[in-house]
GROMACS .gro file of C-alpha atoms in nm:
model
  342
    1MET     CA    1  12.601   8.465  10.849
    2ASN     CA    2  12.492   8.304  10.503
    3TRP     CA    3  12.185   8.430  10.404
    4ARG     CA    4  11.902   8.173  10.218
    5TRP     CA    5  11.643   8.423  10.012
    6ALA     CA    6  11.248   8.271  10.001
    7ARG     CA    7  11.131   8.254   9.685
    8ILE     CA    8  10.774   8.341   9.641
    9GLY     CA    9  10.526   8.262   9.310
   10VAL     CA   10  10.265   8.349   9.233
   11CYS     CA   11   9.930   8.241   9.085
   12PRO     CA   12   9.624   8.436   9.000
   13LEU     CA   13   9.367   8.131   8.904
   14SER     CA   14   9.160   8.259   8.700
   15ALA     CA   15   9.489   8.297   8.448
   16HIS     CA   16   9.522   8.054   8.136
   17THR     CA   17   9.767   8.342   7.881
   18ARG     CA   18  10.081   8.425   7.931
   19VAL     CA   19  10.107   8.784   7.768
   20SER     CA   20  10.408   8.996   7.661
   21GLY     CA   21  10.528   9.311   7.675
   22THR     CA   22  10.400   9.440   8.005
   23PRO     CA   23  10.495   9.423   8.343
   24LEU     CA   24  10.219   9.192   8.458
   25PRO     CA   25  10.292   8.929   8.216
   26LEU     CA   26   9.949   8.716   8.284
   27ARG     CA   27   9.551   8.773   8.198
   28ALA     CA   28   9.352   8.725   8.457
   29ASN     CA   29   8.987   8.826   8.547
   30LEU     CA   30   8.918   9.199   8.712
   31PHE     CA   31   8.931   9.129   9.072
   32ASP     CA   32   9.290   8.862   9.023
   33GLN     CA   33   9.405   9.116   8.775
   34CYS     CA   34   9.386   9.427   9.061
   35ALA     CA   35   9.523   9.208   9.302
   36SER     CA   36   9.800   9.098   9.109
   37THR     CA   37   9.842   9.435   9.066
   38SER     CA   38   9.958   9.554   9.334
   39ILE     CA   39  10.120   9.266   9.418
   40LEU     CA   40  10.328   9.418   9.168
   41GLN     CA   41  10.329   9.762   9.288
   42SER     CA   42  10.471   9.582   9.646
   43GLY     CA   43  10.855   9.565   9.628
   44LEU     CA   44  10.784   9.207   9.661
   45LEU     CA   45  11.028   9.011   9.480
   46VAL     CA   46  10.803   8.702   9.266
   47ASP     CA   47  10.747   8.460   9.001
   48TRP     CA   48  10.427   8.447   8.858
   49LEU     CA   49  10.277   8.113   8.775
   50LEU     CA   50   9.943   7.980   8.559
   51PRO     CA   51   9.797   7.751   8.753
   52SER     CA   52   9.902   7.504   8.479
   53GLU     CA   53  10.284   7.558   8.599
   54ILE     CA   54  10.206   7.465   8.948
   55PRO     CA   55  10.327   7.129   8.932
   56LEU     CA   56  10.682   7.149   8.741
   57ARG     CA   57  10.810   7.522   8.947
   58LEU     CA   58  10.626   7.467   9.246
   59GLU     CA   59  10.940   7.269   9.427
   60HIS     CA   60  11.113   7.603   9.347
   61TYR     CA   61  10.956   7.790   9.649
   62ALA     CA   62  10.983   7.887   9.961
   63ILE     CA   63  10.587   8.092   9.956
   64LEU     CA   64  10.309   8.029   9.749
   65ILE     CA   65  10.050   8.283   9.697
   66THR     CA   66   9.743   8.214   9.514
   67ILE     CA   67   9.441   8.472   9.422
   68GLY     CA   68   9.093   8.396   9.384
   69HIS     CA   69   8.914   8.036   9.402
   70THR     CA   70   8.936   7.801   9.161
   71GLU     CA   71   8.882   7.337   9.141
   72PHE     CA   72   9.234   7.202   9.117
   73PRO     CA   73   9.250   6.892   8.889
   74GLU     CA   74   9.315   6.592   9.129
   75GLU     CA   75   9.686   6.556   9.003
   76ILE     CA   76   9.778   6.859   9.103
   77LEU     CA   77   9.699   6.764   9.428
   78PRO     CA   78   9.965   6.605   9.624
   79ASN     CA   79  10.185   6.877   9.506
   80LEU     CA   80  10.006   7.120   9.710
   81ARG     CA   81   9.962   6.904   9.977
   82ALA     CA   82  10.372   6.763   9.979
   83PHE     CA   83  10.490   7.196   9.959
   84VAL     CA   84  10.284   7.272  10.260
   85GLU     CA   85  10.399   6.908  10.501
   86GLY     CA   86  10.793   6.996  10.314
   87GLY     CA   87  10.775   7.333  10.484
   88GLY     CA   88  10.673   7.610  10.231
   89THR     CA   89  10.387   7.849  10.350
   90TRP     CA   90  10.075   7.897  10.107
   91ILE     CA   91   9.911   8.232  10.162
   92ALA     CA   92   9.550   8.198  10.017
   93LEU     CA   93   9.376   8.590   9.911
   94GLY     CA   94   9.009   8.498   9.892
   95SER     CA   95   8.976   8.099   9.904
   96PRO     CA   96   9.143   7.809  10.071
   97CYS     CA   97   9.000   7.582   9.659
   98ASN     CA   98   8.915   7.223   9.708
   99LEU     CA   99   9.208   7.143   9.966
  100PRO     CA  100   9.058   7.339  10.276
  101ASP     CA  101   9.223   7.100  10.577
  102LEU     CA  102   9.539   7.223  10.468
  103PHE     CA  103   9.411   7.556  10.603
  104GLY     CA  104   9.222   7.369  10.889
  105ALA     CA  105   8.854   7.528  10.754
  106ILE     CA  106   8.535   7.381  10.644
  107PRO     CA  107   8.367   7.551  10.337
  108LEU     CA  108   8.004   7.698  10.450
  109THR     CA  109   7.807   7.536  10.141
  110ARG     CA  110   7.473   7.627   9.938
  111ALA     CA  111   7.161   7.365   9.925
  112ASP     CA  112   7.298   7.305   9.561
  113GLY     CA  113   7.650   7.255   9.702
  114SER     CA  114   7.805   7.530   9.557
  115TRP     CA  115   8.013   7.720   9.824
  116ARG     CA  116   7.863   8.056  10.031
  117THR     CA  117   8.057   8.391   9.960
  118LEU     CA  118   8.076   8.694  10.201
  119GLY     CA  119   7.915   8.966  10.112
  120GLU     CA  120   8.052   9.344  10.182
  121GLY     CA  121   8.140   9.353  10.626
  122TYR     CA  122   8.431   9.404  10.815
  123ALA     CA  123   8.719   9.243  10.883
  124LEU     CA  124   8.855   9.308  11.301
  125ALA     CA  125   9.188   9.171  11.397
  126GLN     CA  126   9.174   8.903  11.715
  127GLY     CA  127   9.515   8.888  11.930
  128ASN     CA  128   9.762   9.130  11.773
  129PRO     CA  129   9.821   8.887  11.529
  130PRO     CA  130  10.117   8.972  11.266
  131LEU     CA  131   9.940   9.059  11.023
  132LEU     CA  132   9.675   9.257  11.129
  133PRO     CA  133   9.733   9.516  11.408
  134GLU     CA  134   9.494   9.524  11.691
  135GLU     CA  135   9.596   9.919  11.632
  136TRP     CA  136   9.376   9.915  11.312
  137GLY     CA  137   9.074   9.874  11.436
  138LEU     CA  138   8.810   9.737  11.109
  139MET     CA  139   8.842   9.719  10.792
  140HIS     CA  140   8.599   9.728  10.497
  141VAL     CA  141   8.614   9.434  10.344
  142PHE     CA  142   8.430   9.262  10.025
  143GLY     CA  143   8.368   8.927   9.861
  144GLY     CA  144   8.548   8.631   9.973
  145VAL     CA  145   8.462   8.265  10.107
  146ALA     CA  146   8.261   8.200  10.385
  147VAL     CA  147   8.408   7.869  10.632
  148LEU     CA  148   8.416   7.774  10.965
  149ALA     CA  149   8.784   7.732  11.187
  150ASP     CA  150   8.837   7.333  11.188
  151GLY     CA  151   9.172   7.367  11.401
  152ALA     CA  152   9.336   7.698  11.254
  153GLN     CA  153   9.422   7.965  11.434
  154VAL     CA  154   9.156   8.254  11.419
  155TRP     CA  155   9.312   8.624  11.317
  156ALA     CA  156   9.066   8.806  11.237
  157GLN     CA  157   8.699   8.732  11.253
  158TRP     CA  158   8.431   8.870  11.001
  159LEU     CA  159   8.216   9.068  11.125
  160ASP     CA  160   7.882   9.172  10.916
  161PRO     CA  161   7.830   9.599  10.714
  162HIS     CA  162   7.694   9.714  11.091
  163ALA     CA  163   8.008   9.600  11.229
  164ARG     CA  164   7.788   9.291  11.400
  165GLU     CA  165   7.933   8.947  11.542
  166THR     CA  166   7.836   8.681  11.272
  167GLY     CA  167   8.079   8.389  11.404
  168LEU     CA  168   8.288   8.323  11.055
  169PRO     CA  169   8.695   8.405  11.104
  170ALA     CA  170   8.858   8.658  10.805
  171LEU     CA  171   9.209   8.516  10.857
  172LEU     CA  172   9.317   8.222  10.928
  173THR     CA  173   9.643   8.070  11.063
  174ASN     CA  174   9.731   7.669  11.008
  175THR     CA  175  10.053   7.493  11.059
  176TYR     CA  176  10.070   7.138  10.814
  177GLY     CA  177  10.325   6.873  10.850
  178ALA     CA  178  10.646   7.120  10.859
  179GLY     CA  179  10.485   7.456  10.690
  180ARG     CA  180  10.200   7.652  10.727
  181THR     CA  181   9.878   7.855  10.567
  182ILE     CA  182   9.718   8.177  10.538
  183LEU     CA  183   9.380   8.247  10.412
  184PHE     CA  184   9.231   8.573  10.407
  185CYS     CA  185   8.918   8.496  10.327
  186VAL     CA  186   8.822   8.839  10.238
  187ASN     CA  187   8.850   8.830   9.806
  188PHE     CA  188   9.153   9.113   9.784
  189GLY     CA  189   9.140   9.204   9.465
  190GLU     CA  190   8.748   9.311   9.493
  191THR     CA  191   8.866   9.501   9.834
  192LEU     CA  192   9.120   9.690   9.682
  193ALA     CA  193   8.898   9.755   9.346
  194ARG     CA  194   8.597   9.899   9.533
  195LEU     CA  195   8.792  10.093   9.791
  196ARG     CA  196   9.007  10.268   9.515
  197MET     CA  197   8.677  10.292   9.218
  198GLY     CA  198   8.371  10.388   9.449
  199ARG     CA  199   8.022  10.299   9.305
  200SER     CA  200   7.879  10.408   8.996
  201LEU     CA  201   7.620  10.725   9.023
  202VAL     CA  202   7.245  10.794   8.949
  203GLU     CA  203   7.146  11.021   9.268
  204ARG     CA  204   7.301  11.186   9.544
  205ALA     CA  205   7.366  10.988   9.864
  206VAL     CA  206   7.202  11.026  10.189
  207LEU     CA  207   7.519  11.184  10.445
  208PRO     CA  208   7.506  11.173  10.772
  209GLY     CA  209   7.440  11.579  10.924
  210ASP     CA  210   7.790  11.675  11.064
  211VAL     CA  211   7.907  11.666  10.643
  212PRO     CA  212   7.851  12.029  10.479
  213GLN     CA  213   7.492  11.931  10.247
  214GLU     CA  214   7.553  12.107   9.860
  215THR     CA  215   7.276  12.283   9.820
  216ASN     CA  216   7.188  12.187   9.486
  217PRO     CA  217   7.025  11.914   9.404
  218HIS     CA  218   7.188  11.817   9.095
  219ILE     CA  219   7.525  11.827   9.168
  220LEU     CA  220   7.658  11.478   9.247
  221ARG     CA  221   7.981  11.486   9.484
  222ALA     CA  222   8.269  11.278   9.517
  223ASP     CA  223   8.156  11.188   9.849
  224ASP     CA  224   7.822  11.007   9.720
  225ALA     CA  225   7.999  10.776   9.545
  226THR     CA  226   8.217  10.597   9.819
  227ARG     CA  227   8.220  10.257   9.973
  228LEU     CA  228   8.359  10.381  10.316
  229ASP     CA  229   8.095  10.389  10.600
  230TRP     CA  230   8.022  10.724  10.739
  231HIS     CA  231   7.978  10.614  11.065
  232LEU     CA  232   8.221  10.299  11.112
  233ASP     CA  233   8.556  10.397  10.906
  234ARG     CA  234   8.560  10.785  10.988
  235GLU     CA  235   8.764  10.904  11.296
  236PRO     CA  236   8.848  11.205  11.486
  237CYS     CA  237   9.064  11.428  11.337
  238ALA     CA  238   8.953  11.709  11.598
  239GLU     CA  239   8.686  11.801  11.845
  240GLY     CA  240   8.397  11.733  11.730
  241VAL     CA  241   8.507  11.677  11.364
  242GLU     CA  242   8.537  11.339  11.204
  243CYS     CA  243   8.732  11.245  10.890
  244PHE     CA  244   8.839  10.955  10.675
  245LEU     CA  245   9.164  10.890  10.797
  246LYS     CA  246   9.253  10.537  10.791
  247PRO     CA  247   9.402  10.408  10.415
  248ILE     CA  248   9.280  10.088  10.468
  249ALA     CA  249   9.312   9.987  10.132
  250ASP     CA  250   9.687  10.010  10.155
  251ARG     CA  251   9.635   9.894  10.524
  252TRP     CA  252   9.500   9.538  10.344
  253ILE     CA  253   9.801   9.569  10.071
  254GLU     CA  254  10.041   9.601  10.388
  255SER     CA  255   9.933   9.257  10.526
  256LEU     CA  256  10.021   9.117  10.281
  257ILE     CA  257  10.364   9.182  10.280
  258ARG     CA  258  10.407   9.164  10.660
  259ALA     CA  259  10.226   8.748  10.580
  260VAL     CA  260  10.509   8.728  10.360
  261ILE     CA  261  10.750   8.861  10.606
  262TRP     CA  262  10.645   8.616  10.861
  263ALA     CA  263  10.630   8.320  10.664
  264GLY     CA  264  11.019   8.364  10.545
  265GLN     CA  265  11.075   8.415  10.939
  266GLN     CA  266  10.936   8.122  11.052
  267ALA     CA  267  11.098   7.928  10.775
  268GLY     CA  268  11.444   8.069  10.843
  269LEU     CA  269  11.478   8.332  10.544
  270VAL     CA  270  11.508   8.597  10.430
  271VAL     CA  271  11.250   8.781  10.217
  272PRO     CA  272  11.390   9.085   9.933
  273MET     CA  273  11.207   9.359   9.809
  274LEU     CA  274  11.219   9.649   9.690
  275TRP     CA  275  11.179   9.995   9.841
  276TYR     CA  276  10.983  10.248   9.643
  277HIS     CA  277  10.956  10.523   9.853
  278PRO     CA  278  11.277  10.807   9.877
  279ARG     CA  279  11.455  10.844  10.257
  280LEU     CA  280  11.318  10.428  10.334
  281LEU     CA  281  10.938  10.724  10.409
  282GLU     CA  282  10.674  10.463  10.458
  283GLY     CA  283  10.457  10.636  10.223
  284VAL     CA  284  10.427  10.848   9.956
  285GLY     CA  285  10.171  11.102   9.924
  286VAL     CA  286   9.955  11.250   9.554
  287VAL     CA  287   9.934  11.662   9.501
  288SER     CA  288   9.621  11.724   9.247
  289ILE     CA  289   9.562  12.087   9.152
  290ASP     CA  290   9.217  12.138   8.956
  291CYS     CA  291   9.294  12.528   8.818
  292ASP     CA  292   9.043  12.712   8.809
  293PRO     CA  293   9.092  13.035   8.533
  294ALA     CA  294   8.872  13.230   8.755
  295HIS     CA  295   9.170  13.238   9.008
  296ALA     CA  296   9.443  13.181   8.785
  297GLN     CA  297   9.624  13.476   9.010
  298TYR     CA  298   9.704  13.232   9.225
  299GLU     CA  299   9.829  12.981   9.008
  300ASN     CA  300  10.250  13.088   9.007
  301THR     CA  301  10.235  13.171   9.388
  302LEU     CA  302  10.116  12.829   9.463
  303SER     CA  303  10.335  12.704   9.167
  304HIS     CA  304  10.644  12.872   9.383
  305LEU     CA  305  10.528  12.763   9.769
  306LEU     CA  306  10.544  12.428   9.568
  307THR     CA  307  10.911  12.505   9.492
  308LEU     CA  308  10.989  12.590   9.814
  309ALA     CA  309  10.840  12.273  10.016
  310GLY     CA  310  11.017  12.076   9.731
  311VAL     CA  311  10.701  11.891   9.591
  312ARG     CA  312  10.574  11.813   9.280
  313ALA     CA  313  10.187  11.822   9.139
  314THR     CA  314   9.951  11.783   8.865
  315TRP     CA  315   9.806  12.075   8.739
  316CYS     CA  316   9.479  12.021   8.529
  317VAL     CA  317   9.445  12.354   8.405
  318SER     CA  318   9.223  12.454   8.094
  319GLU     CA  319   9.429  12.606   7.808
  320VAL     CA  320   9.276  12.909   7.808
  321GLY     CA  321   9.384  13.271   7.968
  322ARG     CA  322   9.782  13.172   8.068
  323GLN     CA  323  10.096  13.196   7.845
  324THR     CA  324  10.319  12.999   7.741
  325ASN     CA  325  10.587  13.082   7.979
  326PHE     CA  326  10.367  12.876   8.226
  327TYR     CA  327  10.354  12.515   8.120
  328ARG     CA  328  10.720  12.597   8.053
  329GLU     CA  329  10.795  12.707   8.420
  330LEU     CA  330  10.557  12.359   8.547
  331ASN     CA  331  10.749  12.163   8.306
  332ARG     CA  332  11.120  12.282   8.404
  333LYS     CA  333  10.998  12.182   8.772
  334ASP     CA  334  10.913  11.822   8.729
  335HIS     CA  335  10.569  11.928   8.774
  336GLU     CA  336  10.334  11.765   8.543
  337CYS     CA  337  10.070  11.932   8.314
  338GLY     CA  338   9.747  11.813   8.247
  339LEU     CA  339   9.483  12.042   7.980
  340ARG     CA  340   9.136  12.047   7.989
  341TYR     CA  341   8.935  12.177   7.710
  342VAL     CA  342   8.611  12.194   7.844
   0.00000   0.00000   0.00000
């Protein structure tokens, strides 16, 4: 059997210059950069494009991924139409740009003619699409564009921050000529950034009654900074207990990987990937240990247990009260050691 590989081009639409000496060879705005970095680390083998390079290089690709929004110059529009019509797949993260008819969508506009954008909300799959399995349930999202489906198939609907229906789609797919398009109406980079980085804090958040409360009102906790919803994003993890169990940011990245693989399958192409996790594991975790000098007597025991389990960790330790051999032993066992000087 002769295998044909799917060549993939990725274009952050806010990028205008190339940079050398970095894994990501383009410079884009913050949210587009965040989405680009996630694609870079996903294992997909891609080429990076500037918007100005699309006319010259587009014919070499089977799949085009655009990140963000732009108004393409008129001279580029025929190239994009011909690409999809000829059998290519265009996956748009955040906007159909000025070719919404390729995506079977109608952008909603404000009184001044500018596009309506979406704020915070949820995506909920319809009909168990290949990109967003129904068992994932509510998927927290941020940003994106408000459109109406006009001939496209709706794979997920957009719900407001209280999980109420809005009548707007969150994920669309459309057939155009011999090709197809996929529109993520959500701002992919903004969603990843806000879920992972949380929010800045000046005061404590009001937490639900089942969460242990801090007795000192002047102490801020990591729980206060989360962008997740304590009522809609938690799931039962024990009798009468709810926890944040859903890796929402990782699942959004997985949905993009699913989109690329699905696009390759529809075109009869193979999508090559690098698999970063050992032994075909679905994922790996990071163990971070915040060491308290008052309980240093437990550190050697914990280090021994981690060795027995074959687990490496990041140790955040103070230089006070420990012998040099302790740090040498952590280094010998391939742990990462971070010194704290306060």
